[in-house]
Amino acid sequence: MTNINNSTIYADPVYPGTPLRVGSSGANVRLMQQHLNSLSSLYTGINRLAVDGRFGSGTRNAVIRFQKQFSLNPDGVIGRLTWNSILAVDNAMKAGNPTDVTTRYNGLLTLGSSGDQVRFLQSYLNKIREANNYTWPVLNVDGIYGRNTAVAVSGFQSASNLTVDGKAGQSTWNAVVPAFNRAT
């Protein structure tokens, strides 16, 4: 695995000089939508996009989810750093050397929790399950912490010699992120 901050060369095309944000449109938006869709095949917490060249709320959400997983400012804007990071992470993934996620713990997740942290947890648990042939359910990456997510968390906790309670607290989160990085 590579660390996003250790990338030395970014692929063309170069940053266009103007941040892309809600309301932007054109070829550069389309290019970033294509790269984000490529990334969503491994980093499934990133939502898939219509590649239409229009920067709307779906593109903003995908950018924020990318930024959160790679410790960038989650502002939903594709400035120079986010542009270069999207290209670097996608290039590393396509080269077979995926970039480690650095998603930070953001509080206890349990039945009824919802949001991006749950999406990431579900995404990571699915990859960990696949890589290790675990038997917990395949999770729908929908950001809703339901029964199957609790079962998967319990399965992960048991396999990782953690306290089994079906809740994703600090110790579970701190084990899930590196386990995902090892599995990719």
Short mmCIF file of N, CA and C in Angstrom, two decimals:
data_model
loop_
_atom_site.label_atom_id
_atom_site.label_comp_id
_atom_site.label_asym_id
_atom_site.label_seq_id
_atom_site.Cartn_x
_atom_site.Cartn_y
_atom_site.Cartn_z
N MET A 1 0.83 -1.19 0.00
CA MET A 1 0.00 0.00 0.00
C MET A 1 0.87 1.25 0.00
N THR A 2 0.34 2.28 -0.58
CA THR A 2 1.04 3.55 -0.59
C THR A 2 0.30 4.53 0.29
N ASN A 3 1.00 5.52 0.71
CA ASN A 3 0.40 6.60 1.46
C ASN A 3 0.20 7.75 0.49
N ILE A 4 -0.96 8.37 0.54
CA ILE A 4 -1.29 9.44 -0.40
C ILE A 4 -0.26 10.56 -0.37
N ASN A 5 0.35 10.80 0.76
CA ASN A 5 1.31 11.89 0.87
C ASN A 5 2.69 11.51 0.33
N ASN A 6 2.89 10.24 -0.03
CA ASN A 6 4.18 9.81 -0.56
C ASN A 6 4.20 9.77 -2.09
N SER A 7 3.10 10.15 -2.73
CA SER A 7 3.06 10.15 -4.19
C SER A 7 3.97 11.24 -4.71
N THR A 8 4.82 10.91 -5.68
CA THR A 8 5.78 11.88 -6.18
C THR A 8 5.39 12.47 -7.52
N ILE A 9 4.68 11.73 -8.34
CA ILE A 9 4.32 12.22 -9.66
C ILE A 9 2.82 12.04 -9.84
N TYR A 10 2.15 13.08 -10.27
CA TYR A 10 0.73 12.99 -10.53
C TYR A 10 0.50 12.86 -12.02
N ALA A 11 -0.46 12.07 -12.38
CA ALA A 11 -0.76 11.85 -13.78
C ALA A 11 -1.40 13.09 -14.39
N ASP A 12 -1.21 13.22 -15.71
CA ASP A 12 -1.94 14.24 -16.44
C ASP A 12 -3.38 13.82 -16.46
N PRO A 13 -4.29 14.67 -16.63
CA PRO A 13 -4.12 16.08 -16.87
C PRO A 13 -3.81 16.85 -15.58
N VAL A 14 -3.19 17.96 -15.73
CA VAL A 14 -2.84 18.77 -14.59
C VAL A 14 -4.06 19.54 -14.11
N TYR A 15 -4.01 19.95 -12.87
CA TYR A 15 -5.08 20.73 -12.27
C TYR A 15 -5.40 21.93 -13.17
N PRO A 16 -6.68 22.17 -13.44
CA PRO A 16 -7.05 23.23 -14.38
C PRO A 16 -6.89 24.66 -13.86
N GLY A 17 -6.59 24.82 -12.57
CA GLY A 17 -6.36 26.16 -12.04
C GLY A 17 -7.56 26.78 -11.36
N THR A 18 -8.74 26.21 -11.56
CA THR A 18 -9.96 26.72 -10.94
C THR A 18 -10.64 25.57 -10.21
N PRO A 19 -10.97 25.77 -8.93
CA PRO A 19 -11.64 24.68 -8.19
C PRO A 19 -12.96 24.29 -8.84
N LEU A 20 -13.25 23.00 -8.77
CA LEU A 20 -14.54 22.49 -9.23
C LEU A 20 -15.44 22.34 -8.02
N ARG A 21 -16.66 22.82 -8.16
CA ARG A 21 -17.62 22.79 -7.04
C ARG A 21 -19.03 22.72 -7.60
N VAL A 22 -20.01 22.62 -6.70
CA VAL A 22 -21.40 22.57 -7.13
C VAL A 22 -21.65 23.74 -8.08
N GLY A 23 -22.22 23.41 -9.24
CA GLY A 23 -22.49 24.40 -10.28
C GLY A 23 -21.48 24.37 -11.41
N SER A 24 -20.28 23.79 -11.16
CA SER A 24 -19.28 23.66 -12.24
C SER A 24 -19.78 22.64 -13.26
N SER A 25 -19.28 22.76 -14.49
CA SER A 25 -19.65 21.78 -15.51
C SER A 25 -18.54 21.72 -16.55
N GLY A 26 -18.57 20.64 -17.33
CA GLY A 26 -17.63 20.52 -18.42
C GLY A 26 -16.76 19.28 -18.34
N ALA A 27 -15.73 19.27 -19.19
CA ALA A 27 -14.86 18.10 -19.35
C ALA A 27 -14.10 17.76 -18.08
N ASN A 28 -13.66 18.76 -17.31
CA ASN A 28 -12.92 18.48 -16.08
C ASN A 28 -13.80 17.82 -15.03
N VAL A 29 -15.06 18.24 -14.94
CA VAL A 29 -15.99 17.59 -14.02
C VAL A 29 -16.22 16.15 -14.46
N ARG A 30 -16.42 15.96 -15.74
CA ARG A 30 -16.62 14.61 -16.28
C ARG A 30 -15.41 13.72 -15.96
N LEU A 31 -14.21 14.24 -16.14
CA LEU A 31 -12.99 13.49 -15.84
C LEU A 31 -12.96 13.08 -14.37
N MET A 32 -13.26 14.00 -13.48
CA MET A 32 -13.24 13.67 -12.05
C MET A 32 -14.34 12.68 -11.70
N GLN A 33 -15.50 12.80 -12.33
CA GLN A 33 -16.57 11.83 -12.10
C GLN A 33 -16.11 10.42 -12.52
N GLN A 34 -15.40 10.33 -13.64
CA GLN A 34 -14.89 9.04 -14.10
C GLN A 34 -13.88 8.46 -13.09
N HIS A 35 -12.99 9.30 -12.60
CA HIS A 35 -12.00 8.82 -11.62
C HIS A 35 -12.68 8.42 -10.31
N LEU A 36 -13.64 9.18 -9.85
CA LEU A 36 -14.35 8.83 -8.62
C LEU A 36 -15.11 7.51 -8.80
N ASN A 37 -15.72 7.30 -9.96
CA ASN A 37 -16.39 6.02 -10.22
C ASN A 37 -15.39 4.87 -10.22
N SER A 38 -14.23 5.09 -10.79
CA SER A 38 -13.19 4.07 -10.77
C SER A 38 -12.82 3.72 -9.33
N LEU A 39 -12.62 4.74 -8.51
CA LEU A 39 -12.26 4.53 -7.11
C LEU A 39 -13.35 3.81 -6.33
N SER A 40 -14.61 4.05 -6.69
CA SER A 40 -15.72 3.45 -5.95
C SER A 40 -15.76 1.93 -6.08
N SER A 41 -14.99 1.37 -7.03
CA SER A 41 -14.96 -0.09 -7.14
C SER A 41 -14.22 -0.74 -5.97
N LEU A 42 -13.24 -0.05 -5.40
CA LEU A 42 -12.53 -0.55 -4.22
C LEU A 42 -12.99 0.17 -2.96
N TYR A 43 -13.06 1.47 -3.03
CA TYR A 43 -13.47 2.30 -1.90
C TYR A 43 -14.98 2.52 -2.02
N THR A 44 -15.74 1.46 -1.70
CA THR A 44 -17.17 1.46 -2.00
C THR A 44 -17.99 2.41 -1.14
N GLY A 45 -17.36 3.06 -0.18
CA GLY A 45 -18.05 4.11 0.56
C GLY A 45 -18.28 5.35 -0.30
N ILE A 46 -17.57 5.45 -1.43
CA ILE A 46 -17.76 6.55 -2.38
C ILE A 46 -18.92 6.16 -3.30
N ASN A 47 -19.92 7.01 -3.36
CA ASN A 47 -21.08 6.73 -4.20
C ASN A 47 -20.73 6.82 -5.69
N ARG A 48 -21.35 5.96 -6.49
CA ARG A 48 -21.19 6.00 -7.96
C ARG A 48 -21.94 7.20 -8.52
N LEU A 49 -21.45 7.68 -9.64
CA LEU A 49 -21.97 8.92 -10.23
C LEU A 49 -22.41 8.72 -11.66
N ALA A 50 -23.37 9.52 -12.08
CA ALA A 50 -23.65 9.67 -13.51
C ALA A 50 -22.53 10.55 -14.06
N VAL A 51 -21.87 10.08 -15.10
CA VAL A 51 -20.78 10.86 -15.70
C VAL A 51 -21.42 11.79 -16.73
N ASP A 52 -21.84 12.95 -16.23
CA ASP A 52 -22.58 13.88 -17.07
C ASP A 52 -21.91 15.26 -17.18
N GLY A 53 -20.78 15.43 -16.50
CA GLY A 53 -20.08 16.71 -16.58
C GLY A 53 -20.72 17.82 -15.77
N ARG A 54 -21.69 17.48 -14.93
CA ARG A 54 -22.36 18.49 -14.09
C ARG A 54 -22.05 18.19 -12.62
N PHE A 55 -21.50 19.15 -11.94
CA PHE A 55 -21.11 18.99 -10.54
C PHE A 55 -22.31 19.34 -9.67
N GLY A 56 -23.08 18.31 -9.32
CA GLY A 56 -24.24 18.48 -8.46
C GLY A 56 -24.00 17.88 -7.09
N SER A 57 -25.09 17.64 -6.37
CA SER A 57 -24.97 17.14 -5.00
C SER A 57 -24.37 15.74 -4.95
N GLY A 58 -24.65 14.89 -5.94
CA GLY A 58 -24.06 13.55 -5.95
C GLY A 58 -22.55 13.59 -6.09
N THR A 59 -22.06 14.46 -6.96
CA THR A 59 -20.61 14.61 -7.13
C THR A 59 -20.02 15.21 -5.86
N ARG A 60 -20.68 16.19 -5.29
CA ARG A 60 -20.20 16.79 -4.03
C ARG A 60 -20.09 15.71 -2.95
N ASN A 61 -21.11 14.86 -2.81
CA ASN A 61 -21.08 13.80 -1.80
C ASN A 61 -19.92 12.83 -2.05
N ALA A 62 -19.70 12.46 -3.31
CA ALA A 62 -18.60 11.55 -3.63
C ALA A 62 -17.26 12.18 -3.28
N VAL A 63 -17.11 13.47 -3.57
CA VAL A 63 -15.86 14.17 -3.26
C VAL A 63 -15.65 14.21 -1.74
N ILE A 64 -16.68 14.54 -1.00
CA ILE A 64 -16.57 14.57 0.47
C ILE A 64 -16.19 13.19 1.00
N ARG A 65 -16.81 12.15 0.47
CA ARG A 65 -16.50 10.79 0.94
C ARG A 65 -15.06 10.40 0.59
N PHE A 66 -14.58 10.83 -0.56
CA PHE A 66 -13.18 10.62 -0.89
C PHE A 66 -12.29 11.37 0.10
N GLN A 67 -12.59 12.64 0.31
CA GLN A 67 -11.76 13.48 1.19
C GLN A 67 -11.72 12.92 2.60
N LYS A 68 -12.83 12.46 3.12
CA LYS A 68 -12.87 11.91 4.48
C LYS A 68 -12.00 10.66 4.61
N GLN A 69 -11.98 9.83 3.59
CA GLN A 69 -11.23 8.57 3.68
C GLN A 69 -9.72 8.78 3.56
N PHE A 70 -9.32 9.94 3.03
CA PHE A 70 -7.90 10.19 2.83
C PHE A 70 -7.41 11.43 3.58
N SER A 71 -8.11 11.76 4.67
CA SER A 71 -7.72 12.83 5.60
C SER A 71 -7.50 14.18 4.92
N LEU A 72 -8.35 14.49 3.97
CA LEU A 72 -8.34 15.81 3.35
C LEU A 72 -9.50 16.61 3.95
N ASN A 73 -9.46 17.92 3.79
CA ASN A 73 -10.54 18.76 4.27
C ASN A 73 -11.82 18.40 3.51
N PRO A 74 -12.85 17.88 4.21
CA PRO A 74 -14.06 17.42 3.51
C PRO A 74 -15.01 18.57 3.14
N ASP A 75 -14.56 19.40 2.21
CA ASP A 75 -15.36 20.56 1.82
C ASP A 75 -16.17 20.34 0.55
N GLY A 76 -15.99 19.20 -0.10
CA GLY A 76 -16.76 18.90 -1.30
C GLY A 76 -16.32 19.67 -2.53
N VAL A 77 -15.17 20.31 -2.45
CA VAL A 77 -14.62 21.09 -3.56
C VAL A 77 -13.37 20.39 -4.07
N ILE A 78 -13.23 20.32 -5.38
CA ILE A 78 -12.03 19.73 -5.98
C ILE A 78 -11.06 20.86 -6.30
N GLY A 79 -10.23 21.20 -5.31
CA GLY A 79 -9.14 22.14 -5.51
C GLY A 79 -7.90 21.36 -5.94
N ARG A 80 -6.77 22.01 -5.95
CA ARG A 80 -5.53 21.38 -6.42
C ARG A 80 -5.19 20.12 -5.64
N LEU A 81 -5.23 20.16 -4.30
CA LEU A 81 -4.86 19.00 -3.50
C LEU A 81 -5.81 17.82 -3.75
N THR A 82 -7.11 18.09 -3.76
CA THR A 82 -8.08 17.01 -3.99
C THR A 82 -7.95 16.48 -5.42
N TRP A 83 -7.79 17.35 -6.39
CA TRP A 83 -7.59 16.92 -7.78
C TRP A 83 -6.41 15.95 -7.87
N ASN A 84 -5.26 16.39 -7.37
CA ASN A 84 -4.05 15.56 -7.44
C ASN A 84 -4.20 14.28 -6.64
N SER A 85 -4.90 14.35 -5.52
CA SER A 85 -5.10 13.17 -4.68
C SER A 85 -6.00 12.15 -5.37
N ILE A 86 -7.08 12.60 -6.00
CA ILE A 86 -7.96 11.69 -6.73
C ILE A 86 -7.17 10.97 -7.82
N LEU A 87 -6.37 11.72 -8.58
CA LEU A 87 -5.57 11.10 -9.64
C LEU A 87 -4.55 10.12 -9.06
N ALA A 88 -3.86 10.52 -8.00
CA ALA A 88 -2.82 9.67 -7.41
C ALA A 88 -3.41 8.38 -6.84
N VAL A 89 -4.53 8.48 -6.13
CA VAL A 89 -5.15 7.30 -5.53
C VAL A 89 -5.68 6.37 -6.63
N ASP A 90 -6.29 6.93 -7.66
CA ASP A 90 -6.80 6.11 -8.76
C ASP A 90 -5.65 5.44 -9.51
N ASN A 91 -4.60 6.18 -9.79
CA ASN A 91 -3.45 5.59 -10.48
C ASN A 91 -2.81 4.48 -9.66
N ALA A 92 -2.68 4.69 -8.35
CA ALA A 92 -2.10 3.66 -7.48
C ALA A 92 -2.98 2.41 -7.46
N MET A 93 -4.29 2.61 -7.39
CA MET A 93 -5.21 1.48 -7.39
C MET A 93 -5.10 0.70 -8.70
N LYS A 94 -5.09 1.41 -9.82
CA LYS A 94 -4.99 0.75 -11.12
C LYS A 94 -3.66 0.04 -11.30
N ALA A 95 -2.62 0.52 -10.63
CA ALA A 95 -1.30 -0.11 -10.70
C ALA A 95 -1.18 -1.29 -9.74
N GLY A 96 -2.26 -1.57 -9.00
CA GLY A 96 -2.24 -2.70 -8.07
C GLY A 96 -1.61 -2.39 -6.73
N ASN A 97 -1.49 -1.12 -6.40
CA ASN A 97 -0.88 -0.69 -5.14
C ASN A 97 -1.81 0.33 -4.47
N PRO A 98 -2.99 -0.12 -4.01
CA PRO A 98 -3.98 0.82 -3.48
C PRO A 98 -3.46 1.64 -2.31
N THR A 99 -3.95 2.84 -2.21
CA THR A 99 -3.57 3.77 -1.16
C THR A 99 -4.32 3.44 0.13
N ASP A 100 -3.61 3.46 1.24
CA ASP A 100 -4.24 3.23 2.55
C ASP A 100 -5.26 4.32 2.85
N VAL A 101 -6.44 3.90 3.34
CA VAL A 101 -7.39 4.87 3.86
C VAL A 101 -6.90 5.30 5.24
N THR A 102 -7.24 6.51 5.60
CA THR A 102 -6.84 7.06 6.91
C THR A 102 -8.07 7.61 7.63
N THR A 103 -9.21 6.99 7.37
CA THR A 103 -10.47 7.46 7.91
C THR A 103 -10.43 7.52 9.43
N ARG A 104 -10.72 8.67 9.96
CA ARG A 104 -10.64 8.89 11.42
C ARG A 104 -11.90 8.40 12.12
N TYR A 105 -11.70 7.95 13.35
CA TYR A 105 -12.82 7.59 14.22
C TYR A 105 -13.62 8.85 14.53
N ASN A 106 -14.95 8.71 14.46
CA ASN A 106 -15.80 9.90 14.63
C ASN A 106 -16.92 9.64 15.63
N GLY A 107 -16.71 8.70 16.54
CA GLY A 107 -17.72 8.43 17.56
C GLY A 107 -18.35 7.06 17.39
N LEU A 108 -18.97 6.59 18.46
CA LEU A 108 -19.58 5.27 18.53
C LEU A 108 -20.66 5.10 17.47
N LEU A 109 -20.61 3.95 16.77
CA LEU A 109 -21.63 3.58 15.80
C LEU A 109 -22.34 2.35 16.33
N THR A 110 -23.67 2.40 16.30
CA THR A 110 -24.47 1.30 16.81
C THR A 110 -25.80 1.27 16.07
N LEU A 111 -26.65 0.28 16.37
CA LEU A 111 -27.95 0.19 15.72
C LEU A 111 -28.64 1.55 15.68
N GLY A 112 -29.08 1.94 14.50
CA GLY A 112 -29.76 3.22 14.32
C GLY A 112 -28.84 4.35 13.88
N SER A 113 -27.52 4.16 13.99
CA SER A 113 -26.59 5.18 13.49
C SER A 113 -26.70 5.27 11.97
N SER A 114 -26.38 6.42 11.43
CA SER A 114 -26.41 6.57 9.98
C SER A 114 -25.38 7.62 9.55
N GLY A 115 -25.04 7.59 8.27
CA GLY A 115 -24.14 8.58 7.72
C GLY A 115 -22.91 7.98 7.08
N ASP A 116 -21.99 8.84 6.70
CA ASP A 116 -20.79 8.42 5.99
C ASP A 116 -19.92 7.46 6.79
N GLN A 117 -19.79 7.66 8.10
CA GLN A 117 -18.96 6.75 8.89
C GLN A 117 -19.50 5.32 8.82
N VAL A 118 -20.81 5.19 8.81
CA VAL A 118 -21.42 3.86 8.68
C VAL A 118 -21.14 3.32 7.28
N ARG A 119 -21.25 4.16 6.25
CA ARG A 119 -20.92 3.72 4.87
C ARG A 119 -19.50 3.17 4.81
N PHE A 120 -18.56 3.91 5.41
CA PHE A 120 -17.17 3.46 5.38
C PHE A 120 -17.02 2.14 6.12
N LEU A 121 -17.62 2.04 7.30
CA LEU A 121 -17.56 0.81 8.08
C LEU A 121 -18.09 -0.36 7.25
N GLN A 122 -19.24 -0.18 6.62
CA GLN A 122 -19.83 -1.25 5.81
C GLN A 122 -18.90 -1.63 4.65
N SER A 123 -18.36 -0.63 3.99
CA SER A 123 -17.44 -0.86 2.88
C SER A 123 -16.22 -1.65 3.34
N TYR A 124 -15.63 -1.22 4.44
CA TYR A 124 -14.42 -1.87 4.95
C TYR A 124 -14.71 -3.30 5.39
N LEU A 125 -15.83 -3.51 6.07
CA LEU A 125 -16.17 -4.86 6.52
C LEU A 125 -16.42 -5.80 5.34
N ASN A 126 -17.03 -5.29 4.27
CA ASN A 126 -17.23 -6.13 3.09
C ASN A 126 -15.90 -6.59 2.50
N LYS A 127 -14.95 -5.70 2.39
CA LYS A 127 -13.64 -6.07 1.82
C LYS A 127 -12.90 -7.02 2.75
N ILE A 128 -12.95 -6.77 4.06
CA ILE A 128 -12.32 -7.65 5.04
C ILE A 128 -12.95 -9.05 4.96
N ARG A 129 -14.26 -9.10 4.85
CA ARG A 129 -14.99 -10.38 4.73
C ARG A 129 -14.51 -11.14 3.50
N GLU A 130 -14.47 -10.44 2.37
CA GLU A 130 -14.07 -11.06 1.10
C GLU A 130 -12.63 -11.58 1.16
N ALA A 131 -11.73 -10.78 1.70
CA ALA A 131 -10.31 -11.14 1.71
C ALA A 131 -10.01 -12.31 2.65
N ASN A 132 -10.84 -12.48 3.67
CA ASN A 132 -10.56 -13.49 4.69
C ASN A 132 -11.57 -14.63 4.72
N ASN A 133 -12.49 -14.63 3.77
CA ASN A 133 -13.53 -15.66 3.70
C ASN A 133 -14.35 -15.76 4.98
N TYR A 134 -14.62 -14.63 5.61
CA TYR A 134 -15.49 -14.61 6.79
C TYR A 134 -16.93 -14.83 6.35
N THR A 135 -17.76 -15.24 7.28
CA THR A 135 -19.13 -15.63 6.93
C THR A 135 -20.20 -14.63 7.33
N TRP A 136 -19.81 -13.48 7.84
CA TRP A 136 -20.87 -12.52 8.17
C TRP A 136 -21.53 -12.04 6.87
N PRO A 137 -22.72 -11.44 6.97
CA PRO A 137 -23.46 -11.06 5.76
C PRO A 137 -22.72 -10.00 4.94
N VAL A 138 -22.89 -10.07 3.61
CA VAL A 138 -22.43 -8.99 2.74
C VAL A 138 -23.35 -7.80 3.03
N LEU A 139 -22.74 -6.66 3.24
CA LEU A 139 -23.52 -5.49 3.65
C LEU A 139 -23.86 -4.59 2.47
N ASN A 140 -25.07 -4.07 2.50
CA ASN A 140 -25.46 -3.03 1.57
C ASN A 140 -24.82 -1.74 2.08
N VAL A 141 -23.98 -1.11 1.28
CA VAL A 141 -23.28 0.11 1.70
C VAL A 141 -24.25 1.28 1.53
N ASP A 142 -25.10 1.44 2.56
CA ASP A 142 -26.16 2.43 2.49
C ASP A 142 -26.09 3.47 3.61
N GLY A 143 -25.12 3.32 4.52
CA GLY A 143 -24.97 4.28 5.59
C GLY A 143 -25.96 4.14 6.73
N ILE A 144 -26.66 3.00 6.78
CA ILE A 144 -27.64 2.76 7.85
C ILE A 144 -27.18 1.55 8.65
N TYR A 145 -26.92 1.76 9.93
CA TYR A 145 -26.42 0.71 10.82
C TYR A 145 -27.59 -0.14 11.29
N GLY A 146 -27.87 -1.18 10.51
CA GLY A 146 -28.95 -2.10 10.84
C GLY A 146 -28.43 -3.40 11.43
N ARG A 147 -29.32 -4.36 11.48
CA ARG A 147 -29.01 -5.66 12.08
C ARG A 147 -27.82 -6.34 11.41
N ASN A 148 -27.78 -6.36 10.07
CA ASN A 148 -26.68 -7.03 9.39
C ASN A 148 -25.34 -6.36 9.67
N THR A 149 -25.34 -5.04 9.79
CA THR A 149 -24.10 -4.34 10.12
C THR A 149 -23.64 -4.74 11.52
N ALA A 150 -24.58 -4.82 12.45
CA ALA A 150 -24.23 -5.24 13.82
C ALA A 150 -23.68 -6.67 13.82
N VAL A 151 -24.27 -7.56 13.02
CA VAL A 151 -23.79 -8.94 12.93
C VAL A 151 -22.37 -8.96 12.36
N ALA A 152 -22.13 -8.16 11.31
CA ALA A 152 -20.80 -8.10 10.71
C ALA A 152 -19.77 -7.53 11.68
N VAL A 153 -20.15 -6.50 12.41
CA VAL A 153 -19.24 -5.93 13.41
C VAL A 153 -18.92 -6.98 14.47
N SER A 154 -19.93 -7.70 14.93
CA SER A 154 -19.69 -8.75 15.93
C SER A 154 -18.76 -9.82 15.38
N GLY A 155 -18.95 -10.20 14.13
CA GLY A 155 -18.07 -11.19 13.50
C GLY A 155 -16.64 -10.68 13.41
N PHE A 156 -16.49 -9.43 13.03
CA PHE A 156 -15.15 -8.85 12.96
C PHE A 156 -14.52 -8.80 14.35
N GLN A 157 -15.30 -8.37 15.34
CA GLN A 157 -14.77 -8.30 16.71
C GLN A 157 -14.32 -9.66 17.19
N SER A 158 -15.11 -10.68 16.92
CA SER A 158 -14.74 -12.03 17.33
C SER A 158 -13.45 -12.48 16.64
N ALA A 159 -13.36 -12.25 15.33
CA ALA A 159 -12.17 -12.65 14.57
C ALA A 159 -10.93 -11.86 14.99
N SER A 160 -11.13 -10.68 15.57
CA SER A 160 -10.02 -9.80 15.95
C SER A 160 -9.72 -9.83 17.44
N ASN A 161 -10.36 -10.76 18.17
CA ASN A 161 -10.18 -10.88 19.61
C ASN A 161 -10.51 -9.60 20.36
N LEU A 162 -11.56 -8.92 19.91
CA LEU A 162 -12.07 -7.73 20.59
C LEU A 162 -13.32 -8.11 21.37
N THR A 163 -13.73 -7.25 22.28
CA THR A 163 -14.99 -7.46 22.98
C THR A 163 -16.11 -7.46 21.96
N VAL A 164 -16.93 -8.50 21.98
CA VAL A 164 -18.00 -8.65 21.00
C VAL A 164 -19.28 -8.03 21.55
N ASP A 165 -19.63 -6.87 20.98
CA ASP A 165 -20.86 -6.19 21.38
C ASP A 165 -21.65 -5.66 20.19
N GLY A 166 -21.15 -5.84 18.97
CA GLY A 166 -21.86 -5.38 17.78
C GLY A 166 -21.86 -3.88 17.58
N LYS A 167 -21.08 -3.18 18.39
CA LYS A 167 -20.98 -1.73 18.29
C LYS A 167 -19.58 -1.36 17.80
N ALA A 168 -19.50 -0.35 16.95
CA ALA A 168 -18.20 0.09 16.44
C ALA A 168 -17.72 1.29 17.23
N GLY A 169 -17.00 0.99 18.30
CA GLY A 169 -16.38 2.03 19.11
C GLY A 169 -14.94 2.24 18.66
N GLN A 170 -14.19 2.97 19.47
CA GLN A 170 -12.81 3.33 19.13
C GLN A 170 -11.94 2.11 18.85
N SER A 171 -11.97 1.09 19.72
CA SER A 171 -11.08 -0.05 19.52
C SER A 171 -11.46 -0.84 18.27
N THR A 172 -12.74 -0.97 17.99
CA THR A 172 -13.17 -1.66 16.77
C THR A 172 -12.76 -0.87 15.55
N TRP A 173 -13.02 0.44 15.56
CA TRP A 173 -12.64 1.29 14.43
C TRP A 173 -11.13 1.22 14.18
N ASN A 174 -10.36 1.27 15.28
CA ASN A 174 -8.90 1.24 15.15
C ASN A 174 -8.39 -0.10 14.62
N ALA A 175 -9.20 -1.14 14.68
CA ALA A 175 -8.83 -2.43 14.10
C ALA A 175 -9.37 -2.59 12.67
N VAL A 176 -10.54 -2.02 12.40
CA VAL A 176 -11.16 -2.15 11.07
C VAL A 176 -10.34 -1.46 9.99
N VAL A 177 -9.91 -0.22 10.24
CA VAL A 177 -9.21 0.54 9.20
C VAL A 177 -7.93 -0.17 8.74
N PRO A 178 -7.03 -0.59 9.64
CA PRO A 178 -5.84 -1.31 9.15
C PRO A 178 -6.19 -2.67 8.54
N ALA A 179 -7.23 -3.32 9.03
CA ALA A 179 -7.63 -4.61 8.44
C ALA A 179 -8.10 -4.41 7.00
N PHE A 180 -8.83 -3.34 6.75
CA PHE A 180 -9.22 -3.01 5.37
C PHE A 180 -7.97 -2.74 4.52
N ASN A 181 -7.06 -1.94 5.04
CA ASN A 181 -5.85 -1.62 4.27
C ASN A 181 -5.05 -2.88 3.95
N ARG A 182 -4.99 -3.82 4.87
CA ARG A 182 -4.29 -5.08 4.61
C ARG A 182 -5.03 -5.92 3.57
N ALA A 183 -6.35 -5.81 3.54
CA ALA A 183 -7.18 -6.64 2.66
C ALA A 183 -7.17 -6.14 1.21
N THR A 184 -6.74 -4.91 0.99
CA THR A 184 -6.80 -4.37 -0.37
C THR A 184 -5.50 -4.59 -1.13
#
